[in-house]
Coordinates of C-alpha atoms in Angstrom, one line a residue:
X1 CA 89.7 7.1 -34.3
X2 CA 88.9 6.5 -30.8
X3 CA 88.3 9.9 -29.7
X4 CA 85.5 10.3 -32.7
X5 CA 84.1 6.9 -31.3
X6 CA 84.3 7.9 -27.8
X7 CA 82.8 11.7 -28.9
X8 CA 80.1 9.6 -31.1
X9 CA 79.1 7.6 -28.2
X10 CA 78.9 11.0 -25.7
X11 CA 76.8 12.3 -28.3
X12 CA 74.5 9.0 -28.7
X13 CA 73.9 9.4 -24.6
X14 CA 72.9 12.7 -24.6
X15 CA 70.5 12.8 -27.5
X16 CA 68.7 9.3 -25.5
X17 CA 68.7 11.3 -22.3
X18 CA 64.9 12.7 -21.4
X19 CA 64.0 16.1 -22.0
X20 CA 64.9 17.9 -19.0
X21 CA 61.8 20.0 -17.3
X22 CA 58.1 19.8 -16.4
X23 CA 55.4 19.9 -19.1
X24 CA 51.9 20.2 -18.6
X25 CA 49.5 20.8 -21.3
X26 CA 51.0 22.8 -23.7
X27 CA 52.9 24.6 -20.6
X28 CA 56.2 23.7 -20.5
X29 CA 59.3 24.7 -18.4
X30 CA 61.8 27.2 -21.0
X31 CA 58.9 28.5 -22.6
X32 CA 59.2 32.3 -23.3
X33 CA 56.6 34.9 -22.6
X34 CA 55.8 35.1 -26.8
X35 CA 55.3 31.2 -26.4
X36 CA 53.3 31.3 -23.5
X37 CA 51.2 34.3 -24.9
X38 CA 50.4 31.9 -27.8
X39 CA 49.3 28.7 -26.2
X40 CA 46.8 30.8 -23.8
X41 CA 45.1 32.4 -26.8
X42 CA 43.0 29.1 -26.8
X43 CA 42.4 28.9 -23.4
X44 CA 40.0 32.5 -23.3
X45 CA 40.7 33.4 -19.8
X46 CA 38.8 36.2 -19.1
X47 CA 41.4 38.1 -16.9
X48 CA 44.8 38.7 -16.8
X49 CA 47.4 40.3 -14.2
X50 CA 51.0 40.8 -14.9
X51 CA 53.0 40.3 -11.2
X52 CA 55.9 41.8 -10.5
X53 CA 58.5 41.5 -13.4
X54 CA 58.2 37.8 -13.4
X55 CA 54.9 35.8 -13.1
X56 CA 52.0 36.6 -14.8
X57 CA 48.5 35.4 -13.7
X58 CA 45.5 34.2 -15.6
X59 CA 42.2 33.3 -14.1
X60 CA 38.1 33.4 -14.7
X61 CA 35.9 35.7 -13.1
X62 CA 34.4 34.4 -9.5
X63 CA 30.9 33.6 -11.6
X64 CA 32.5 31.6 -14.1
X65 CA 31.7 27.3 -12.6
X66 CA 35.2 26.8 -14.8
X67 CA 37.2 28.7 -11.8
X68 CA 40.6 28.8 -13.4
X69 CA 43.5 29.8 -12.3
X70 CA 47.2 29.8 -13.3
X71 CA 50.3 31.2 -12.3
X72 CA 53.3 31.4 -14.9
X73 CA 56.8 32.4 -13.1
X74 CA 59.5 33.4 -15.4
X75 CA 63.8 33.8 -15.0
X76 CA 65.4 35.3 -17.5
X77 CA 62.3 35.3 -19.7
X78 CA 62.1 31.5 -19.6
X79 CA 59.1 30.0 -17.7
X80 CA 60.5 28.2 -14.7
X81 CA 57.2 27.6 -12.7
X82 CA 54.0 26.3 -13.0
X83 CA 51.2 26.7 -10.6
X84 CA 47.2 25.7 -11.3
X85 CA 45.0 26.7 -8.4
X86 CA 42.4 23.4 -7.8
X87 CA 38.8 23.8 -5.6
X88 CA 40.7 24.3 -2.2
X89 CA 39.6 22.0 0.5
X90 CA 41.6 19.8 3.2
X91 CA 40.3 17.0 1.4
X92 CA 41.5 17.6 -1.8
X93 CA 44.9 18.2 -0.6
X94 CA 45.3 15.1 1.1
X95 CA 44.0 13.0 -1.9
X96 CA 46.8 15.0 -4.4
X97 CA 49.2 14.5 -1.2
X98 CA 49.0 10.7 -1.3
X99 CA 48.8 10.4 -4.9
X100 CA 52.3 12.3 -5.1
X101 CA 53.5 10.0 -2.4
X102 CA 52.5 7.0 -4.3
X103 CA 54.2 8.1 -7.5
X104 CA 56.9 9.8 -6.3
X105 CA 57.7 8.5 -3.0
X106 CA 58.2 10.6 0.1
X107 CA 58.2 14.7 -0.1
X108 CA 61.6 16.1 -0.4
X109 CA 60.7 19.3 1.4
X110 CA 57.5 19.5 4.0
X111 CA 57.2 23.6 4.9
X112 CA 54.8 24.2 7.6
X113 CA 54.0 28.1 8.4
X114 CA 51.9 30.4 10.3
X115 CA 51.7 34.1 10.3
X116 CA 49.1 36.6 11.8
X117 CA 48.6 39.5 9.4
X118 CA 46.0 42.6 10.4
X119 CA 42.8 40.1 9.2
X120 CA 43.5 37.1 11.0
X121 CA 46.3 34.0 11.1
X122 CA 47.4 32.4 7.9
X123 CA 48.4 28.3 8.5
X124 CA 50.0 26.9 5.0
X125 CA 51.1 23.4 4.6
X126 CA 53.3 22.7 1.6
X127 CA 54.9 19.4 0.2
X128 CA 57.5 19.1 -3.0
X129 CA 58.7 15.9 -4.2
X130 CA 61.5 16.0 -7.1
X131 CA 61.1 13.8 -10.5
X132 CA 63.9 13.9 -12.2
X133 CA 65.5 17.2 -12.9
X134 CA 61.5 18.9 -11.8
X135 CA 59.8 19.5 -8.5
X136 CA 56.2 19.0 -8.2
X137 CA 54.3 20.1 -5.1
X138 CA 51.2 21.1 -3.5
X139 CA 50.0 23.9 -1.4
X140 CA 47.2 24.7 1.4
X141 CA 46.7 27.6 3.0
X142 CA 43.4 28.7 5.0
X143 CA 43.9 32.7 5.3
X144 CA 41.1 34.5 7.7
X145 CA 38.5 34.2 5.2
X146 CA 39.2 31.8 2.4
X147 CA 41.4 28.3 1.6
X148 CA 43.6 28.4 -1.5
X149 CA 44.6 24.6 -2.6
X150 CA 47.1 24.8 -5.8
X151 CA 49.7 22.3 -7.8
X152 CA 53.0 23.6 -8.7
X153 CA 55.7 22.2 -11.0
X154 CA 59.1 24.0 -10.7
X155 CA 63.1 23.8 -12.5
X156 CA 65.9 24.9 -10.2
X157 CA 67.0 28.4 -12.1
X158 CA 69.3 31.5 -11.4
X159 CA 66.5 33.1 -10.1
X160 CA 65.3 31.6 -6.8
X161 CA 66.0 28.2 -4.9
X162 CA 63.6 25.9 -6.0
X163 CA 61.0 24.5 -4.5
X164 CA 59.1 27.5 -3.1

């Protein structure tokens, strides 16, 4: 009898809990590629690359004023990461920077980096904070001839260490 109440109240707990991982939109962390494939069926990107054996990226051509751009990262044929490229300027960063703060407190992880590659130096600043079981974060980077400003949502996986 007090084993069944004791595995009745274990059971209770977990079904309260919060679903664990990020959604955004109808993206959410565990989809499968099939899933995925589905819920961008609506959004008529007008291009899409497969990268590597993982990620697959959707985006609108240069011309288009919508600019989209996502980047869907898979382990194990899950979808683990979530990144949406936003109009990249310092600006912009530090107004998604301090609204992260003010939500989620201080960043967990701050990477700084710098690299020179045969066109120029790269600088990248990126922050993560963690909510809950997720990490959200944001990423600048100025490369020789461009910025590129995106939001990522990421779940730790077997994969890679999350954040990255």
């Amino acid at each position: 009898m007090t084993t069944t109440r004791t595995l009745a109240l274990i059971a209770g707990l977990l079904l309260t809990l919060p679903a664990l991982g990020w959604e955004v939109g109808e993206f959410r962390n565990g989809m499968t590629r099939a899933e995925l494939d589905e819920a961008l069926k609506s959004w008529n990107f007008e291009q899409r690359l497969v990268v590597g054996s993982d990620s697959v990226y959707v985006y609108d051509a240069p011309d288009n004023p919508a600019r989209r751009r996502f980047l869907f990262t898979f382990c194990n044929d899950k979808l683990v990461s979530f990144s949406q490229e936003i109009e990249p300027t310092f600006s912009h960063f530090v107004v998604v920077a301090s609204n992260y703060s003010s939500l989620y407190g201080h960043p967990l992880e701050v990477v700084p980096q710098t690299n020179v590659i045969a066109s120029g130096q790269t600088s990248e600043l990126a922050m993560f904070w963690r909510r809950g079981p997720d990490y959200v974060g944001i990423r600048y980077a100025e490369l020789p001839a461009s910025e590129k400003l995106s939001m990522t949502w990421q779940v730790g996986n077997n994969c890679w260490q999350a954040p990255r």
